[in-house]
XYZ file of C-alpha atoms in Angstrom:
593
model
C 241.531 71.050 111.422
C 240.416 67.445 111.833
C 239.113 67.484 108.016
C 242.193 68.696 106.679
C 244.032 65.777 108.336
C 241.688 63.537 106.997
C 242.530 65.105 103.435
C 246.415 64.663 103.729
C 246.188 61.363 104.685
C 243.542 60.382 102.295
C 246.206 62.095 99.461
C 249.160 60.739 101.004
C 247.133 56.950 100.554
C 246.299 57.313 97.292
C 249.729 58.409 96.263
C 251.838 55.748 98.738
C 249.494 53.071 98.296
C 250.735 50.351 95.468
C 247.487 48.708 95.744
C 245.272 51.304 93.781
C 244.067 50.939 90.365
C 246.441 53.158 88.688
C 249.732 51.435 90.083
C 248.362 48.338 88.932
C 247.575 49.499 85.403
C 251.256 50.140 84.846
C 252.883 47.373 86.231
C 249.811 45.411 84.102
C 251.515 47.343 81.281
C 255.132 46.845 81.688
C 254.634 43.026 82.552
C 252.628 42.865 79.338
C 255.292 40.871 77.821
C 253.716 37.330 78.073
C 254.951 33.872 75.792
C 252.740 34.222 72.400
C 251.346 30.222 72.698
C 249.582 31.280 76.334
C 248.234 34.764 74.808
C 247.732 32.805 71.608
C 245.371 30.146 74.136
C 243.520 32.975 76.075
C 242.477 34.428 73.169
C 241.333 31.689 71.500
C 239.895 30.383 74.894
C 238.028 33.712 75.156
C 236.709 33.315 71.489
C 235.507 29.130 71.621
C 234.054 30.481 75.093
C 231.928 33.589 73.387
C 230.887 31.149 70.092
C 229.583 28.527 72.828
C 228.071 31.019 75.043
C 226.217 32.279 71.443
C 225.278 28.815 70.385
C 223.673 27.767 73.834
C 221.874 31.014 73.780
C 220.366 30.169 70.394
C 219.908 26.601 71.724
C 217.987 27.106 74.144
C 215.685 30.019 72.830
C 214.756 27.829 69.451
C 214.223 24.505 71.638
C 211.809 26.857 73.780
C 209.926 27.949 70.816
C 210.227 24.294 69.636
C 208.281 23.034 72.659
C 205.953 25.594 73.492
C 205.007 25.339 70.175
C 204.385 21.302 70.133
C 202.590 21.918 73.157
C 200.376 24.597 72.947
C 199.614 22.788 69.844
C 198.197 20.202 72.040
C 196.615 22.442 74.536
C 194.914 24.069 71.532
C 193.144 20.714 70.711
C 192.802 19.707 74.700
C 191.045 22.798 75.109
C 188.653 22.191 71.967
C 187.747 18.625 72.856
C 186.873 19.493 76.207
C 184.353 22.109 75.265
C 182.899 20.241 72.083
C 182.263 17.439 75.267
C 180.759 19.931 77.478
C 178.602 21.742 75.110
C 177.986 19.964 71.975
C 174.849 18.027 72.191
C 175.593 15.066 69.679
C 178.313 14.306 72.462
C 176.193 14.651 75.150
C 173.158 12.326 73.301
C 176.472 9.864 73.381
C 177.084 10.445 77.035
C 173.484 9.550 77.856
C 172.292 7.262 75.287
C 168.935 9.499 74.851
C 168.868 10.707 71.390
C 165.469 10.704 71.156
C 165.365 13.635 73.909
C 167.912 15.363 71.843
C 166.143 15.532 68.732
C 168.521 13.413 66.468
C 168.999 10.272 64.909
C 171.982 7.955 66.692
C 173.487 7.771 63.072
C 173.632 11.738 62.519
C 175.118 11.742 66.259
C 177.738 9.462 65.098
C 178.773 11.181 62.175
C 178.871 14.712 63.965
C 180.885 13.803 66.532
C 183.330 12.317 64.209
C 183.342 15.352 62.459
C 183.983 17.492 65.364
C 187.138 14.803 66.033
C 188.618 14.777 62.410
C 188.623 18.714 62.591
C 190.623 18.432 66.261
C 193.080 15.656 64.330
C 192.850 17.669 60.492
C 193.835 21.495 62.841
C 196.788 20.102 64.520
C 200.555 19.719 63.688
C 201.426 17.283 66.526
C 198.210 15.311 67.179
C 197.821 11.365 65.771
C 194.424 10.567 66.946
C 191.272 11.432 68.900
C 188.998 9.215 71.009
C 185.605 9.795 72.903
C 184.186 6.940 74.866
C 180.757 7.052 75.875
C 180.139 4.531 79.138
C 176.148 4.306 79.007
C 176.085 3.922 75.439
C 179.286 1.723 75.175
C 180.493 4.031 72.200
C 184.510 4.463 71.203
C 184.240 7.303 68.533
C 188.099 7.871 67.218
C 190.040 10.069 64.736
C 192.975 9.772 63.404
C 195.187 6.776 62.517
C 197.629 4.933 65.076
C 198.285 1.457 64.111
C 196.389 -0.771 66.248
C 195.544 1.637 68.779
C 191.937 0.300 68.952
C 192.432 -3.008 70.329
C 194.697 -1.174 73.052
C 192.788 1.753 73.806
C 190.074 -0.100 76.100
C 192.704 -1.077 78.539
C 194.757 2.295 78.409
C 191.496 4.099 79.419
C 191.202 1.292 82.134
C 194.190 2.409 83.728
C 193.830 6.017 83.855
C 190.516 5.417 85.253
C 192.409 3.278 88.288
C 195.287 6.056 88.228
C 194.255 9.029 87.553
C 191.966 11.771 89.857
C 188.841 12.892 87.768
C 189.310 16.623 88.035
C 189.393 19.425 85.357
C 192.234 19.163 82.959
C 194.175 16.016 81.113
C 196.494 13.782 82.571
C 199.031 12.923 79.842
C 201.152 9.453 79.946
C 203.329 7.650 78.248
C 202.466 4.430 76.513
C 204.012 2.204 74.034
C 202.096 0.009 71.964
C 203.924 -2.335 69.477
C 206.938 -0.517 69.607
C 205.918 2.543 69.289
C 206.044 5.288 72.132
C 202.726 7.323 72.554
C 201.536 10.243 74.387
C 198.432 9.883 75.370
C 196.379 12.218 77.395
C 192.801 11.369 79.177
C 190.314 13.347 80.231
C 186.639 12.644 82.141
C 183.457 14.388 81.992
C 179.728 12.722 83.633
C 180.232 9.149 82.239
C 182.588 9.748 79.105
C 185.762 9.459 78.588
C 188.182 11.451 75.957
C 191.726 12.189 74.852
C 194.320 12.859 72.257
C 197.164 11.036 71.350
C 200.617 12.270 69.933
C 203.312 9.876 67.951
C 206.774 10.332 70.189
C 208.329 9.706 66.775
C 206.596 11.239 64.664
C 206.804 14.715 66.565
C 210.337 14.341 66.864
C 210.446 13.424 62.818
C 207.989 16.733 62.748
C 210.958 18.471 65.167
C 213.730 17.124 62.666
C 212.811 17.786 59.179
C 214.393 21.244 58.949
C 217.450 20.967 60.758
C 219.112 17.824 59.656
C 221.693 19.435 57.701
C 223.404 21.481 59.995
C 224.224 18.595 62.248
C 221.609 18.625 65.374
C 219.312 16.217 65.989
C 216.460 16.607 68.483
C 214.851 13.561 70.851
C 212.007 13.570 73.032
C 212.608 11.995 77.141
C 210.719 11.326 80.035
C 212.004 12.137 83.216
C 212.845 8.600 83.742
C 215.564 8.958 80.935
C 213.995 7.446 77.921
C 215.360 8.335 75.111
C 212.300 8.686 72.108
C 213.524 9.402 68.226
C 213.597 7.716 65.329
C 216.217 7.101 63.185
C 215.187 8.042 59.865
C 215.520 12.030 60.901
C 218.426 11.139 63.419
C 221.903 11.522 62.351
C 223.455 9.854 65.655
C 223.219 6.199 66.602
C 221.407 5.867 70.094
C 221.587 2.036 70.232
C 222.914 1.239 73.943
C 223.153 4.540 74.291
C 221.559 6.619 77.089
C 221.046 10.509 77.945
C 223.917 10.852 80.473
C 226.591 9.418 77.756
C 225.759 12.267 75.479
C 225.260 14.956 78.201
C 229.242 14.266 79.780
C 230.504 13.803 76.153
C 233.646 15.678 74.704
C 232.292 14.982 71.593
C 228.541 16.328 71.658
C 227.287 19.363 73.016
C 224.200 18.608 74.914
C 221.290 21.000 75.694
C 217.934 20.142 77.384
C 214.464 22.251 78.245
C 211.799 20.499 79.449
C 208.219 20.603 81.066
C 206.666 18.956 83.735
C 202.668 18.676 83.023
C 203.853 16.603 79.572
C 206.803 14.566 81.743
C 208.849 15.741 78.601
C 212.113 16.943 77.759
C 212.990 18.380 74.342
C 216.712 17.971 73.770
C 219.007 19.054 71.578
C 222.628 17.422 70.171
C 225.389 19.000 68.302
C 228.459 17.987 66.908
C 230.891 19.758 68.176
C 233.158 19.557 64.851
C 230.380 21.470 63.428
C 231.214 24.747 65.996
C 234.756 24.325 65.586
C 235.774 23.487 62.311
C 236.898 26.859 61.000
C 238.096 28.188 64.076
C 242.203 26.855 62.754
C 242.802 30.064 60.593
C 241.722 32.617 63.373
C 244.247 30.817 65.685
C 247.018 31.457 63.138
C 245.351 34.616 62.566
C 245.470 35.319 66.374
C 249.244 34.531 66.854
C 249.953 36.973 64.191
C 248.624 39.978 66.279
C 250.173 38.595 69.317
C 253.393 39.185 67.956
C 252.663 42.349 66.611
C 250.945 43.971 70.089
C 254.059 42.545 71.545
C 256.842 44.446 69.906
C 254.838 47.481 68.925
C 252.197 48.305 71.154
C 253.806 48.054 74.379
C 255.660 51.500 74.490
C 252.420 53.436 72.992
C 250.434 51.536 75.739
C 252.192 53.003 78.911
C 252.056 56.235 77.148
C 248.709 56.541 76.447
C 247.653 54.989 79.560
C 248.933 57.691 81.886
C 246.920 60.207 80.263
C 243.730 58.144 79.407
C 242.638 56.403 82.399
C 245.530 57.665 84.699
C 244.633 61.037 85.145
C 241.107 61.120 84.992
C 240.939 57.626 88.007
C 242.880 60.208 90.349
C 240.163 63.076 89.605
C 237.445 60.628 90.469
C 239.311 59.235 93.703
C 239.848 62.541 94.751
C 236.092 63.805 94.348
C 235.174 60.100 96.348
C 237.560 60.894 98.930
C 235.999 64.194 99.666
C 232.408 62.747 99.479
C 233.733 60.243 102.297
C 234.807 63.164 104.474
C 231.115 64.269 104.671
C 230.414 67.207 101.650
C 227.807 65.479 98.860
C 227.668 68.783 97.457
C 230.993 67.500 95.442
C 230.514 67.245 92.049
C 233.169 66.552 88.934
C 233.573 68.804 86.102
C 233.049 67.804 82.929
C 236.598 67.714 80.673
C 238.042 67.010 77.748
C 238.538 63.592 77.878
C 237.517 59.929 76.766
C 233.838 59.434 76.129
C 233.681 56.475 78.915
C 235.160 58.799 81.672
C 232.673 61.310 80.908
C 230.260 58.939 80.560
C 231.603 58.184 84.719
C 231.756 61.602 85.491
C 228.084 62.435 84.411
C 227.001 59.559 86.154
C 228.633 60.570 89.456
C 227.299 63.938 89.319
C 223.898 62.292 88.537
C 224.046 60.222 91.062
C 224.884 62.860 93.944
C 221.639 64.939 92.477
C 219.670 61.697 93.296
C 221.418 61.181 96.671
C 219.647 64.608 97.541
C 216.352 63.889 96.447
C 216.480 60.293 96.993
C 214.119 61.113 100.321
C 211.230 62.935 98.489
C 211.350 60.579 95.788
C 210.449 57.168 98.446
C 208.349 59.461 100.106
C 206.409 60.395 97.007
C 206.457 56.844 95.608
C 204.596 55.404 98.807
C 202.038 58.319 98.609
C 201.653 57.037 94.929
C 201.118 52.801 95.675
C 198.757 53.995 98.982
C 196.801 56.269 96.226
C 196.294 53.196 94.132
C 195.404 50.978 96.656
C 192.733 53.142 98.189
C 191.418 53.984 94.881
C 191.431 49.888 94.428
C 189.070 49.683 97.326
C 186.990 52.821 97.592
C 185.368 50.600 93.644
C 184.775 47.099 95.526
C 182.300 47.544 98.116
C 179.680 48.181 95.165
C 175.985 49.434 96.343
C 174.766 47.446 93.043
C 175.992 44.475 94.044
C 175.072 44.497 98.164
C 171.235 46.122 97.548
C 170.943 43.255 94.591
C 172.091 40.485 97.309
C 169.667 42.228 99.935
C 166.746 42.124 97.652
C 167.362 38.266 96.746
C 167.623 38.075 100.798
C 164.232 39.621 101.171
C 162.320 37.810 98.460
C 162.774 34.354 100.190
C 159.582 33.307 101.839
C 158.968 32.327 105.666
C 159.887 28.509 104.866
C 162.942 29.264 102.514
C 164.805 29.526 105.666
C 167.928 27.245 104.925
C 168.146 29.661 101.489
C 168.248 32.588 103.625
C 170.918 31.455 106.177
C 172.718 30.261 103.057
C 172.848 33.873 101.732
C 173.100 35.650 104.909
C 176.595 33.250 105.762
C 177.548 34.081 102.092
C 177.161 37.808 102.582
C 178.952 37.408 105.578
C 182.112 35.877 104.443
C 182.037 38.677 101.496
C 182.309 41.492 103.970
C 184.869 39.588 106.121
C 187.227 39.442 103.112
C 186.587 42.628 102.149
C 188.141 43.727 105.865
C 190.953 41.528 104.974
C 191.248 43.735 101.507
C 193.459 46.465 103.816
C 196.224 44.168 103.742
C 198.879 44.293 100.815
C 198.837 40.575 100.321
C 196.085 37.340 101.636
C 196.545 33.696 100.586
C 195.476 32.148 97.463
C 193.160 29.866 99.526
C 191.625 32.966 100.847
C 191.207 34.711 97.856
C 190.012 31.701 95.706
C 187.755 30.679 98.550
C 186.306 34.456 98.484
C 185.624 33.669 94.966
C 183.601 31.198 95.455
C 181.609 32.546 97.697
C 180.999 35.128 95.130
C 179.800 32.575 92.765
C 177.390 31.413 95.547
C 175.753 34.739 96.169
C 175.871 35.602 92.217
C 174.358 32.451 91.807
C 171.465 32.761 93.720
C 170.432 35.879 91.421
C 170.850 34.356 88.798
C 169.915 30.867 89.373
C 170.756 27.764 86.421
C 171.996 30.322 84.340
C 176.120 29.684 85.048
C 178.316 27.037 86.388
C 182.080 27.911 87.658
C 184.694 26.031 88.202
C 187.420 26.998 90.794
C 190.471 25.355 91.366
C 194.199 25.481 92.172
C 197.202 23.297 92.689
C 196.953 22.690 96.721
C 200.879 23.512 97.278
C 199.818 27.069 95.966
C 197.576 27.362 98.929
C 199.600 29.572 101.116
C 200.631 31.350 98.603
C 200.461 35.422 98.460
C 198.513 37.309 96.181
C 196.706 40.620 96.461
C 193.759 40.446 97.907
C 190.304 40.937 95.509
C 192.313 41.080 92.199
C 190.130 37.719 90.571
C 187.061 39.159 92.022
C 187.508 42.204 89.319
C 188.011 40.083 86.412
C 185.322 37.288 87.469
C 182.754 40.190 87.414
C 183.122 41.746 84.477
C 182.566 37.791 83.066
C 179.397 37.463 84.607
C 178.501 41.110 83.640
C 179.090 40.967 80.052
C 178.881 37.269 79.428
C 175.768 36.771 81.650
C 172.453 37.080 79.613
C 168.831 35.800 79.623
C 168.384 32.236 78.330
C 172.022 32.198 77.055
C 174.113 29.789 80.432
C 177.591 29.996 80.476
C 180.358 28.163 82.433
C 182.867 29.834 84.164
C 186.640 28.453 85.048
C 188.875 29.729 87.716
C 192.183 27.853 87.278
C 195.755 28.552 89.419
C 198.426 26.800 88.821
C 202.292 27.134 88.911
C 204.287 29.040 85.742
C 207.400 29.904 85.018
C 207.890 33.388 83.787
C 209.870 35.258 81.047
C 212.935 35.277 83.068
C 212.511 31.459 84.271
C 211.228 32.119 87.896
C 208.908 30.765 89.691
C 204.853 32.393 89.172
C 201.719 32.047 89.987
C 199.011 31.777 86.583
C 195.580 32.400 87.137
C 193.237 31.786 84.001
C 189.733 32.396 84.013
C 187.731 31.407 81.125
C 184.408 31.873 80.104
C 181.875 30.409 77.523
C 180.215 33.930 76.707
C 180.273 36.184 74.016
C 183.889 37.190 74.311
C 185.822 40.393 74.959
C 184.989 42.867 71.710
C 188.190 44.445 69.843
C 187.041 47.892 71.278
C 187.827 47.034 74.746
C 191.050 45.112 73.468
C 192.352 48.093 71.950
C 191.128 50.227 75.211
C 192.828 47.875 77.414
C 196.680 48.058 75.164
C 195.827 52.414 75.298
C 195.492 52.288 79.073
C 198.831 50.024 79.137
C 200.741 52.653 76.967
C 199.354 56.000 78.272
C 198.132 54.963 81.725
C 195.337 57.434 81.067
C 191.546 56.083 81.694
C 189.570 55.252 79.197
C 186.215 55.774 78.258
C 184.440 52.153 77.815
C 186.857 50.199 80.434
C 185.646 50.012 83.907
C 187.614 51.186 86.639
C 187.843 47.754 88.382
C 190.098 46.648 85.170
C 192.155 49.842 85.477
C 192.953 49.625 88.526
C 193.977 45.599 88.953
C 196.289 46.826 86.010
C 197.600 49.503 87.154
C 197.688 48.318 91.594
C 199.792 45.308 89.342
C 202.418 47.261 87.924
C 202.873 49.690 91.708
C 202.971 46.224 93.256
C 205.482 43.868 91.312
C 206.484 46.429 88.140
C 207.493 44.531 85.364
C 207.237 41.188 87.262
C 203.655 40.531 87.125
C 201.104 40.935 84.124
C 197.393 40.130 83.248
C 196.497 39.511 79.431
C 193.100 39.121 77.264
C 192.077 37.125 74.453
C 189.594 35.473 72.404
C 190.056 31.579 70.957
C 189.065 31.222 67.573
C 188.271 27.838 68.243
C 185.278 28.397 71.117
C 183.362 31.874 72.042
C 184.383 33.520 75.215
C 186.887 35.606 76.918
C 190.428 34.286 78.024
C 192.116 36.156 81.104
C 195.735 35.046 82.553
C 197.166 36.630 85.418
C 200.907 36.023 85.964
C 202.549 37.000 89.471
C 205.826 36.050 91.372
C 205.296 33.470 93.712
C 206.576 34.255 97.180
C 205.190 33.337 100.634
C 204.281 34.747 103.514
C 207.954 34.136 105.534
C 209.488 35.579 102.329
C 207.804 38.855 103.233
C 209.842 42.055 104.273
C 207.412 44.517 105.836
C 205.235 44.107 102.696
C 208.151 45.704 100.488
C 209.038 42.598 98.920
C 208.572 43.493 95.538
C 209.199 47.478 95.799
C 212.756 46.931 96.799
C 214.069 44.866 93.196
């Protein structure tokens, strides 16, 4: 009795009440009649609005491609210096002044590594200019052609010296030198100094050269402001000009990416007479149809909007109304009408079919992730690996006491993070930490054979990741880089990223100086992306970080392989959100987006 008085009044509201969709729809109608100049302005509002929206969109994904290009460009020849310094030996003769041990004249020496630094200079778009510096034997070895840069270059590596911290990776500054901005990066190994350096002006002459006839014009800034072009390629006049004057212009439109290792912002300047110069005929154009819709359409309009979206909003208030009152069992039937309302009325029934099941579905999805994750860990805790580290343990001899503690503490903190593994998420500390400690015990079996290098921004610290997901991808390094009389080096890097949809990550890379990943497993690895079904050569570790990944974070997190053509090895980046632990629901925080 109750119900059915719930139903009248819910009938008698939509039918009294002037606030509902379809009373506003006519009075919408029969107040259509509006002065032509302000329909005439929306209109053309709406279409300057869309043609701007179009042209920042475009902006700003050719500007990206601009500058990730310039600068993986220069990470490309970073990345080749470095490991010509670490592992060619004309550089290292250089680095020690012992050619003699080396086997090779200083004059071959000389003309090797300058070899090795034309190719860097000869492979590369954006880079001027190369420069190893050799501190024992006093040697500047250079590439490359910057006016003057020579007499200049002593005191620039001076100052990074004072300025910068000798870790792993460049430091990039800017520098001008008669006039002429430079980016210059620097980079230390043992008792050498290196670097590339990059013309401001002549990358943004590099940036200009295809697009000067449509109007823009691209510059290069720091994050002080700067402004760096040059005006050969630059169609606007920048004298006593600055950034901000261009960015609140009426004139301009102004558009801006930038990135923060480099301290460099790519930006972009348009005309805005070029966007809107043929936009006068679809005004008149415009007022035309205004006039038209005005006098004609009107009576068609209320017409056609009764039965169109009229009749079929009251069926679908109706079948909400009755959903309210408690019975989900409601469902719409399908009729002959517009494609959008059946479109709505599909959806609704669809959506009361999920409503039922939605229980068994969460329940069957958390049975899934918990399957994953105990599959995850059942592969860690490898006999291999803990009989190899006993055996190492064993062999030591009576006195080789301080080696055995050292293993025994080493085993110790492996097991203790491998207790930790239970939980969904541990700290990057922790887990880089636990990495290390790996290297340690790995180490120890297989002594002067590999180096590593582990390290990560320190305001990543507390930040969560799953627990034992490097460990997967650090062994399979050492097991198929690793072999007799062939050393390798290692690298662990994490650092912050932005990812496709410009939030905040964390990237992991690990890189290794080995043989590199083959094309089989390549192609095994893309088959187990598409099909999810294991494969036959790819070890379970690497299928199930991939697929423990995609239950965690689904399309928000990703790990990819590579070779460089430039240096042997295998490249592996590992790209998750970056969340803490107070931003943690209950360990859902990715399941529920």
């Amino acid at each position: 009795m109750e119900n059915k008085k719930q139903s009248k009044k819910c009938k008698s509201r939509g039918i009294l009440n002037r606030n509902t969709v379809s009373h506003k729809l006519v009075l919408a109608v029969i107040t259509f009649i509006l002065p032509i100049n302000i329909l005439t302005l929306l209109l053309g509002q709406s279409i300057i609005g869309s043609s701007q929206r179009q042209m920042e969109t475009e902006a700003f994904g050719s500007m990206q491609i601009m500058l990730d290009d310039m600068l993986s460009d220069l990470r490309r020849a970073d990345s080749k210096l470095l490991y010509d310094v670490l592992d060619d030996t004309n550089f290292k003769a250089f680095e020690t002044a012992s050619f003699d041990a080396y086997g090779i004249s200083e004059a071959n020496a000389f003309n090797s590594v300058r070899d090795e630094l034309d190719e860097i200079v000869s492979n590369s778009s954006y880079v001027d200019y190369v420069y190893f510096h050799a501190e024992v034997s006093n040697y500047l070895i250079s590439a490359g052609y910057v006016p003057q840069i020579r007499e200049e270059l002593e005191s620039i590596i001076q100052s990074f010296q004072e300025n910068t911290d000798k870790g792993y990776g460049a430091s990039w500054k800017v520098f001008e030198i008669n006039g002429s901005p430079l980016l210059i990066s620097y980079m230390h190994w043992k008792d050498s100094d290196f670097g590339l350096i990059m013309r401001l002006d002549y990358a943004v002459a590099h940036l200009n050269k295809n697009v000067a006839e449509d109007g823009r014009t691209y510059v290069l800034s720091n994050y002080d402001g700067e402004i760096y072009y040059t005006q050969s390629t630059s169609q606007i006049d920048f004298t006593n000009k600055n950034l901000s004057d261009y960015e609140n212009s009426k004139t301009y439109n102004y558009y801006q990416t930038s990135d923060e290792e480099y301290d460099l912002s790519l930006i972009e300047i348009v005309p805005k007479a070029h966007l809107f110069a043929r936009l006068s005929w679809a005004m008149i154009l415009l007022e035309v149809l205004a006039v038209v819709l005005t006098v004609i359409a009107i009576p068609l309009m209320l017409l056609s909007v009764r039965k169109i979206v009229i009749h079929p909003m009251n069926r679908l208030t109706k079948a909400m109304d009755s959903i309210e009152l408690g019975d989900i069992s409601t469902r719409l039937e399908i009729m002959n009408e517009p494609e959008e309302f059946k479109k709505i009325d599909r959806s609704f029934n669809r959506m009361m079919d999920e409503v039922e099941e939605l229980k068994i579905d969460v329940y069957e999805k958390e049975l899934e992730k918990r399957h994953v994750r105990m599959e995850y860990l059942s592969q860690q805790v490898q006999p291999h690996f803990i009989l190899n580290a006993l055996n190492i343990l064993y062999s030591y001899e009576p006195e080789e006491y301080e080696l055995s503690q050292k293993m025994i503490m080493c085993i110790s903190k492996y097991f203790r993070h491998i207790v930790y593994a239970n939980d969904m998420f541990v700290t990057l500390k922790s887990e880089m930490d636990h990495i290390i400690n790996y290297f340690e015990i790995q180490r120890a079996r297989y002594p002067e054979l590999f180096y590593s290098y582990v390290e990560y921004e320190d305001d990543l610290k507390e930040a969560m990741v799953p627990p034992l997901l490097i460990q997967t991808f650090a062994e399979n390094s050492i097991k198929n880089s690793l072999k007799i009389g062939n050393r390798i080096t290692i690298f662990v890097i994490g650092e912050h990223y932005t990812n496709k949809e410009g939030k905040p990550a964390i990237r992991i890379r690990l890189a290794d100086t080995g043989s590199g990943i083959s094309d089989e497993i390549l192609e095994e690895i893309e088959e187990f992306r598409r099909t999810g079904k294991p494969q036959k050569h790819l070890g379970v570790g690497i299928q199930n970080s991939i697929e423990r990944m995609k239950v965690i974070y689904r399309d928000q997190a990703y790990v990819q392989f590579s070779r460089d053509e430039h240096y042997p090895g295998t490249n592996i980046e590992i790209v998750v959100p970056l969340h803490f632990k107070e931003e943690e629901e209950d360990n859902e925080t990715f399941d529920n987006r």
